[in-house]
Coordinates of N, CA, C and O in Angstrom, one line a residue:
X1 N 173.4 -73.6 -24.3 CA 172.5 -72.5 -24.0 C 171.3 -72.5 -24.9 O 171.4 -72.9 -26.0
X2 N 170.2 -72.0 -24.4 CA 169.0 -72.0 -25.1 C 168.8 -70.6 -25.8 O 169.2 -69.6 -25.3
X3 N 168.1 -70.6 -26.9 CA 167.8 -69.4 -27.6 C 166.4 -68.9 -27.3 O 166.0 -68.0 -28.0
X4 N 165.8 -69.4 -26.3 CA 164.5 -69.0 -25.9 C 164.5 -67.6 -25.2 O 165.5 -67.3 -24.5
X5 N 163.5 -66.9 -25.5 CA 163.5 -65.5 -24.9 C 162.8 -65.7 -23.5 O 161.9 -66.5 -23.3
X6 N 163.3 -64.9 -22.5 CA 162.7 -65.0 -21.2 C 161.3 -64.5 -21.2 O 160.9 -63.6 -22.0
X7 N 160.4 -65.1 -20.4 CA 159.1 -64.6 -20.3 C 159.0 -63.3 -19.5 O 159.5 -63.2 -18.4
X8 N 158.4 -62.3 -20.2 CA 158.2 -61.0 -19.5 C 156.7 -60.8 -19.5 O 156.0 -60.7 -20.5
X9 N 156.2 -60.7 -18.3 CA 154.7 -60.5 -18.1 C 154.4 -59.1 -18.5 O 155.1 -58.1 -18.1
X10 N 153.3 -58.9 -19.3 CA 152.9 -57.6 -19.7 C 152.4 -56.8 -18.5 O 151.6 -57.4 -17.7
X11 N 152.8 -55.6 -18.4 CA 152.3 -54.7 -17.3 C 151.6 -53.5 -17.9 O 152.3 -52.7 -18.5
X12 N 150.3 -53.4 -17.7 CA 149.6 -52.3 -18.2 C 149.6 -51.1 -17.2 O 150.0 -51.3 -16.1
X13 N 149.3 -50.0 -17.7 CA 149.3 -48.8 -16.8 C 148.2 -48.9 -15.7 O 148.3 -48.2 -14.7
X14 N 147.2 -49.6 -15.9 CA 146.1 -49.7 -14.9 C 146.1 -51.0 -14.1 O 145.1 -51.5 -13.7
X15 N 147.3 -51.6 -14.0 CA 147.4 -52.9 -13.3 C 146.9 -52.8 -11.9 O 146.3 -53.8 -11.3
X16 N 147.0 -51.7 -11.2 CA 146.6 -51.5 -9.8 C 145.0 -51.5 -9.7 O 144.5 -51.7 -8.6
X17 N 144.3 -51.3 -10.7 CA 142.8 -51.3 -10.6 C 142.2 -52.7 -10.4 O 141.1 -52.8 -10.0
X18 N 143.0 -53.7 -10.6 CA 142.4 -55.1 -10.5 C 142.3 -55.6 -9.0 O 141.6 -56.5 -8.8
X19 N 143.0 -54.9 -8.1 CA 143.0 -55.3 -6.7 C 142.5 -54.2 -5.8 O 143.0 -53.1 -5.9
X20 N 141.6 -54.6 -4.9 CA 141.1 -53.5 -4.0 C 142.2 -53.0 -3.1 O 142.2 -51.9 -2.7
X21 N 143.2 -53.9 -2.7 CA 144.3 -53.5 -1.9 C 145.1 -52.4 -2.6 O 145.4 -51.4 -2.0
X22 N 145.4 -52.6 -3.8 CA 146.2 -51.6 -4.6 C 145.4 -50.3 -4.9 O 146.0 -49.2 -4.9
X23 N 144.1 -50.5 -5.1 CA 143.3 -49.3 -5.3 C 143.3 -48.4 -4.1 O 143.4 -47.2 -4.1
X24 N 143.2 -49.0 -2.9 CA 143.2 -48.3 -1.6 C 144.6 -47.7 -1.5 O 144.7 -46.5 -1.0
X25 N 145.6 -48.4 -1.8 CA 147.0 -47.9 -1.7 C 147.2 -46.6 -2.6 O 147.7 -45.6 -2.2
X26 N 146.7 -46.7 -3.8 CA 146.8 -45.6 -4.7 C 146.0 -44.4 -4.3 O 146.5 -43.2 -4.4
X27 N 144.8 -44.6 -3.7 CA 144.1 -43.5 -3.1 C 144.8 -42.9 -2.0 O 144.9 -41.6 -1.9
X28 N 145.4 -43.7 -1.1 CA 146.1 -43.1 0.0 C 147.3 -42.3 -0.5 O 147.6 -41.2 0.0
X29 N 148.0 -42.8 -1.5 CA 149.2 -42.1 -2.0 C 148.8 -40.8 -2.8 O 149.5 -39.8 -2.8
X30 N 147.6 -40.8 -3.4 CA 147.1 -39.7 -4.1 C 146.7 -38.5 -3.2 O 146.5 -37.4 -3.7
X31 N 146.6 -38.8 -1.9 CA 146.2 -37.7 -1.0 C 147.3 -36.6 -0.9 O 147.1 -35.5 -0.4
X32 N 148.5 -36.9 -1.5 CA 149.6 -35.9 -1.5 C 149.3 -34.8 -2.4 O 149.8 -33.7 -2.3
X33 N 148.5 -35.0 -3.5 CA 148.3 -34.0 -4.5 C 147.6 -32.7 -4.0 O 148.1 -31.6 -4.2
X34 N 146.5 -32.8 -3.3 CA 145.9 -31.6 -2.7 C 146.8 -31.0 -1.6 O 146.8 -29.8 -1.4
X35 N 147.6 -31.8 -0.9 CA 148.5 -31.3 0.1 C 149.6 -30.5 -0.6 O 150.1 -29.5 0.0
X36 N 150.0 -30.8 -1.8 CA 151.0 -30.0 -2.5 C 150.4 -28.6 -2.8 O 151.1 -27.6 -2.6
X37 N 149.2 -28.6 -3.2 CA 148.5 -27.3 -3.5 C 148.5 -26.5 -2.2 O 148.8 -25.3 -2.2
X38 N 148.1 -27.1 -1.1 CA 148.0 -26.4 0.2 C 149.3 -25.9 0.6 O 149.5 -24.7 1.1
X39 N 150.4 -26.7 0.5 CA 151.7 -26.2 0.8 C 152.2 -25.0 0.0 O 152.8 -24.1 0.5
X40 N 151.9 -25.1 -1.3 CA 152.3 -24.0 -2.2 C 151.6 -22.7 -1.8 O 152.2 -21.6 -1.7
X41 N 150.3 -22.9 -1.5 CA 149.5 -21.7 -1.0 C 150.1 -21.1 0.2 O 150.2 -19.9 0.3
X42 N 150.4 -21.9 1.2 CA 151.0 -21.4 2.4 C 152.4 -20.7 2.2 O 152.7 -19.7 2.8
X43 N 153.2 -21.3 1.3 CA 154.5 -20.7 1.0 C 154.3 -19.3 0.3 O 155.0 -18.4 0.7
X44 N 153.4 -19.2 -0.6 CA 153.1 -17.9 -1.2 C 152.5 -17.0 -0.2 O 152.8 -15.8 -0.2
X45 N 151.7 -17.5 0.7 CA 151.2 -16.6 1.8 C 152.3 -16.0 2.7 O 152.2 -14.8 3.0
X46 N 153.3 -16.8 3.0 CA 154.4 -16.3 3.8 C 155.2 -15.3 3.0 O 155.6 -14.2 3.6
X47 N 155.3 -15.5 1.7 CA 156.0 -14.5 0.9 C 155.2 -13.2 0.8 O 155.8 -12.1 0.9
X48 N 153.9 -13.3 0.7 CA 153.1 -12.1 0.7 C 153.1 -11.4 2.0 O 153.0 -10.1 2.0
X49 N 153.2 -12.1 3.1 CA 153.2 -11.5 4.4 C 154.5 -10.7 4.6 O 154.5 -9.6 5.1
X50 N 155.6 -11.1 4.0 CA 156.9 -10.4 4.0 C 156.8 -9.2 3.2 O 157.4 -8.1 3.5
X51 N 156.1 -9.2 2.0 CA 156.1 -8.1 1.0 C 155.3 -6.9 1.5 O 155.6 -5.8 1.1
X52 N 154.3 -7.1 2.4 CA 153.6 -6.0 2.9 C 152.1 -6.2 2.9 O 151.6 -7.2 2.4
X53 N 151.4 -5.2 3.4 CA 149.9 -5.3 3.5 C 149.1 -5.5 2.2 O 148.2 -6.3 2.2
X54 N 149.6 -4.9 1.1 CA 148.8 -5.0 -0.1 C 149.0 -6.5 -0.6 O 148.0 -7.1 -1.1
X55 N 150.2 -7.0 -0.6 CA 150.4 -8.4 -1.1 C 149.6 -9.4 -0.1 O 149.1 -10.3 -0.6
X56 N 149.7 -9.1 1.2 CA 149.0 -10.0 2.1 C 147.5 -10.0 1.8 O 146.8 -11.0 1.8
X57 N 146.9 -8.8 1.6 CA 145.5 -8.7 1.3 C 145.1 -9.4 0.0 O 144.1 -10.1 -0.1
X58 N 146.0 -9.3 -1.0 CA 145.8 -10.0 -2.3 C 145.8 -11.6 -2.0 O 145.0 -12.3 -2.6
X59 N 146.7 -12.0 -1.2 CA 146.7 -13.5 -0.8 C 145.5 -13.9 -0.1 O 144.9 -14.9 -0.4
X60 N 145.0 -13.0 0.8 CA 143.8 -13.3 1.6 C 142.6 -13.4 0.6 O 141.7 -14.3 0.8
X61 N 142.5 -12.5 -0.4 CA 141.5 -12.5 -1.3 C 141.5 -13.8 -2.2 O 140.5 -14.4 -2.5
X62 N 142.7 -14.2 -2.5 CA 142.9 -15.5 -3.3 C 142.4 -16.6 -2.5 O 141.7 -17.5 -3.0
X63 N 142.8 -16.7 -1.2 CA 142.4 -17.8 -0.3 C 140.9 -17.8 -0.1 O 140.3 -18.8 0.3
X64 N 140.2 -16.7 -0.3 CA 138.7 -16.6 0.0 C 138.0 -17.1 -1.3 O 136.7 -17.2 -1.2
X65 N 138.6 -17.4 -2.4 CA 138.0 -17.9 -3.6 C 137.4 -19.2 -3.2 O 138.0 -20.1 -2.6
X66 N 136.1 -19.4 -3.7 CA 135.4 -20.7 -3.3 C 136.2 -21.9 -3.8 O 136.2 -23.0 -3.2
X67 N 136.8 -21.9 -5.0 CA 137.5 -23.0 -5.5 C 138.7 -23.3 -4.6 O 139.0 -24.5 -4.3
X68 N 139.4 -22.3 -4.1 CA 140.5 -22.5 -3.2 C 140.1 -23.1 -1.9 O 140.7 -24.0 -1.4
X69 N 138.9 -22.6 -1.4 CA 138.4 -23.2 -0.2 C 138.0 -24.6 -0.3 O 138.4 -25.5 0.5
X70 N 137.4 -25.0 -1.5 CA 137.1 -26.4 -1.7 C 138.3 -27.3 -1.8 O 138.4 -28.4 -1.2
X71 N 139.4 -26.8 -2.5 CA 140.6 -27.5 -2.6 C 141.3 -27.7 -1.2 O 141.9 -28.7 -0.9
X72 N 141.2 -26.7 -0.4 CA 141.7 -26.8 1.0 C 141.0 -27.7 1.8 O 141.5 -28.5 2.7
X73 N 139.7 -27.8 1.6 CA 138.8 -28.8 2.4 C 139.2 -30.2 1.9 O 139.3 -31.1 2.7
X74 N 139.4 -30.4 0.6 CA 139.9 -31.7 0.1 C 141.2 -32.0 0.6 O 141.5 -33.2 1.0
X75 N 142.1 -31.0 0.7 CA 143.5 -31.3 1.3 C 143.3 -31.7 2.8 O 144.1 -32.6 3.2
X76 N 142.4 -31.1 3.5 CA 142.2 -31.4 4.9 C 141.7 -32.9 5.0 O 142.2 -33.7 5.8
X77 N 140.7 -33.2 4.2 CA 140.2 -34.6 4.2 C 141.3 -35.6 3.8 O 141.4 -36.6 4.4
X78 N 142.1 -35.2 2.8 CA 143.2 -36.1 2.4 C 144.2 -36.3 3.5 O 144.7 -37.4 3.8
X79 N 144.5 -35.2 4.2 CA 145.4 -35.3 5.3 C 144.9 -36.1 6.5 O 145.6 -37.0 7.1
X80 N 143.6 -36.0 6.8 CA 143.0 -36.8 7.9 C 142.9 -38.3 7.5 O 143.2 -39.1 8.3
X81 N 142.6 -38.5 6.2 CA 142.6 -39.9 5.7 C 144.0 -40.5 5.8 O 144.2 -41.7 6.2
X82 N 145.0 -39.8 5.4 CA 146.4 -40.3 5.4 C 146.8 -40.5 6.9 O 147.4 -41.5 7.2
X83 N 146.4 -39.6 7.8 CA 146.8 -39.8 9.2 C 146.1 -41.0 9.7 O 146.7 -41.8 10.5
X84 N 144.8 -41.2 9.4 CA 144.1 -42.4 9.9 C 144.7 -43.7 9.4 O 144.9 -44.6 10.2
X85 N 145.1 -43.8 8.2 CA 145.7 -45.0 7.7 C 147.1 -45.2 8.3 O 147.5 -46.3 8.6
X86 N 147.8 -44.1 8.5 CA 149.1 -44.2 9.2 C 149.0 -44.7 10.6 O 149.7 -45.5 11.1
X87 N 148.0 -44.0 11.3 CA 147.8 -44.4 12.7 C 147.4 -45.8 12.9 O 147.8 -46.5 13.8
X88 N 146.6 -46.3 12.0 CA 146.1 -47.7 12.1 C 147.2 -48.7 11.8 O 147.1 -49.8 12.2
X89 N 148.2 -48.3 11.0 CA 149.3 -49.2 10.7 C 150.4 -49.2 11.8 O 151.1 -50.1 11.9
X90 N 150.4 -48.1 12.6 CA 151.5 -47.9 13.5 C 151.6 -49.1 14.5 O 152.7 -49.5 14.8
X91 N 150.5 -49.6 15.1 CA 150.7 -50.7 16.1 C 151.3 -52.0 15.4 O 151.9 -52.8 16.1
X92 N 151.1 -52.2 14.1 CA 151.7 -53.3 13.5 C 153.2 -53.1 13.2 O 154.0 -54.0 13.2
X93 N 153.5 -51.9 12.8 CA 154.9 -51.6 12.5 C 155.8 -51.5 13.8 O 156.9 -52.0 13.8
X94 N 155.3 -50.8 14.8 CA 156.0 -50.6 16.0 C 155.1 -51.1 17.2 O 154.5 -50.3 17.8
X95 N 155.1 -52.4 17.4 CA 154.3 -52.9 18.6 C 154.9 -52.4 19.9 O 156.1 -52.5 20.1
X96 N 154.1 -51.9 20.8 CA 154.6 -51.3 22.0 C 154.3 -52.4 23.1 O 153.1 -52.9 23.2
X97 N 155.3 -52.7 23.9 CA 155.2 -53.7 24.9 C 155.4 -53.0 26.3 O 156.3 -52.2 26.5
X98 N 154.5 -53.3 27.2 CA 154.6 -52.8 28.6 C 154.6 -54.0 29.5 O 153.7 -54.8 29.5
X99 N 155.7 -54.2 30.2 CA 155.9 -55.4 31.0 C 155.7 -56.7 30.3 O 155.1 -57.6 30.8
X100 N 156.3 -56.7 29.1 CA 156.2 -58.0 28.3 C 154.9 -58.2 27.6 O 154.8 -59.2 26.8
X101 N 153.9 -57.4 27.8 CA 152.6 -57.6 27.1 C 152.4 -56.5 26.0 O 152.8 -55.4 26.3
X102 N 151.9 -57.0 24.9 CA 151.6 -56.0 23.8 C 150.5 -55.1 24.2 O 149.4 -55.6 24.8
X103 N 150.6 -53.8 24.0 CA 149.6 -52.9 24.2 C 148.5 -53.0 23.1 O 148.8 -53.3 22.0
X104 N 147.2 -52.9 23.5 CA 146.1 -53.1 22.6 C 146.2 -52.1 21.4 O 146.6 -50.9 21.6
X105 N 146.0 -52.5 20.2 CA 146.1 -51.7 19.0 C 145.2 -50.4 19.1 O 145.5 -49.3 18.7
X106 N 144.0 -50.7 19.6 CA 143.0 -49.6 19.8 C 143.5 -48.5 20.7 O 143.3 -47.3 20.4
X107 N 144.2 -48.8 21.7 CA 144.8 -47.9 22.7 C 145.8 -47.0 22.0 O 145.9 -45.8 22.2
X108 N 146.7 -47.7 21.2 CA 147.7 -46.9 20.5 C 147.2 -45.9 19.5 O 147.6 -44.8 19.5
X109 N 146.2 -46.4 18.7 CA 145.6 -45.5 17.7 C 144.8 -44.4 18.4 O 145.0 -43.2 18.0
X110 N 144.1 -44.6 19.5 CA 143.4 -43.6 20.2 C 144.3 -42.6 20.9 O 144.1 -41.4 20.9
X111 N 145.4 -43.1 21.3 CA 146.4 -42.2 21.9 C 147.0 -41.2 20.9 O 147.2 -40.1 21.2
X112 N 147.2 -41.7 19.7 CA 147.7 -40.9 18.6 C 146.7 -39.8 18.3 O 147.1 -38.6 18.1
X113 N 145.5 -40.2 18.2 CA 144.4 -39.2 17.9 C 144.3 -38.2 19.0 O 144.0 -37.0 18.8
X114 N 144.5 -38.7 20.3 CA 144.4 -37.8 21.4 C 145.5 -36.7 21.3 O 145.3 -35.5 21.6
X115 N 146.7 -37.2 20.9 CA 147.8 -36.2 20.8 C 147.5 -35.2 19.7 O 147.8 -34.0 19.9
X116 N 146.9 -35.6 18.6 CA 146.5 -34.7 17.5 C 145.5 -33.7 18.1 O 145.6 -32.5 17.8
X117 N 144.5 -34.2 18.8 CA 143.5 -33.3 19.4 C 144.1 -32.3 20.3 O 143.8 -31.1 20.3
X118 N 145.0 -32.7 21.2 CA 145.7 -31.8 22.1 C 146.5 -30.7 21.4 O 146.4 -29.5 21.7
X119 N 147.3 -31.1 20.4 CA 148.1 -30.2 19.7 C 147.2 -29.2 18.9 O 147.5 -28.0 18.9
X120 N 146.1 -29.7 18.3 CA 145.1 -28.8 17.6 C 144.5 -27.8 18.6 O 144.4 -26.6 18.3
X121 N 144.2 -28.3 19.8 CA 143.6 -27.3 20.8 C 144.6 -26.3 21.2 O 144.3 -25.1 21.3
X122 N 145.8 -26.7 21.4 CA 146.9 -25.7 21.7 C 147.1 -24.7 20.6 O 147.1 -23.5 20.9
X123 N 147.2 -25.1 19.4 CA 147.3 -24.2 18.3 C 146.1 -23.3 18.1 O 146.3 -22.0 18.0
X124 N 144.9 -23.8 18.3 CA 143.7 -22.9 18.2 C 143.7 -21.9 19.3 O 143.2 -20.8 19.2
X125 N 144.1 -22.3 20.5 CA 144.2 -21.4 21.7 C 145.2 -20.3 21.5 O 144.9 -19.2 21.9
X126 N 146.3 -20.6 20.8 CA 147.3 -19.6 20.6 C 146.9 -18.6 19.4 O 147.3 -17.5 19.5
X127 N 146.1 -19.1 18.5 CA 145.6 -18.2 17.4 C 144.4 -17.5 17.9 O 144.1 -16.4 17.9

């Protein structure tokens, strides 16, 4: 047996900054951070709704804060970016075949966005 130590490549904390692929991946994964804030806000809003009119009005006043509005806009942008990247990967992950032929990737992506638009219209119509 040899007494040589195995080679261990040094891994810095910023290894992902060297590749555009990994920078894009980290940006995509970071979109969860504003969504966590948005989810916590909605959870507290539901709790305030249950507590009564004063608590609900306090939550509405909090949500009207310009900083909270900016964070919610960032969360929406992050959510749309995440959805776009997910939708663009979908045809590669789950190729759809109709009568033995692959469906065009653009059709699959546009169909997904159409479903999002229809569901959004239904929710807006109900509200």
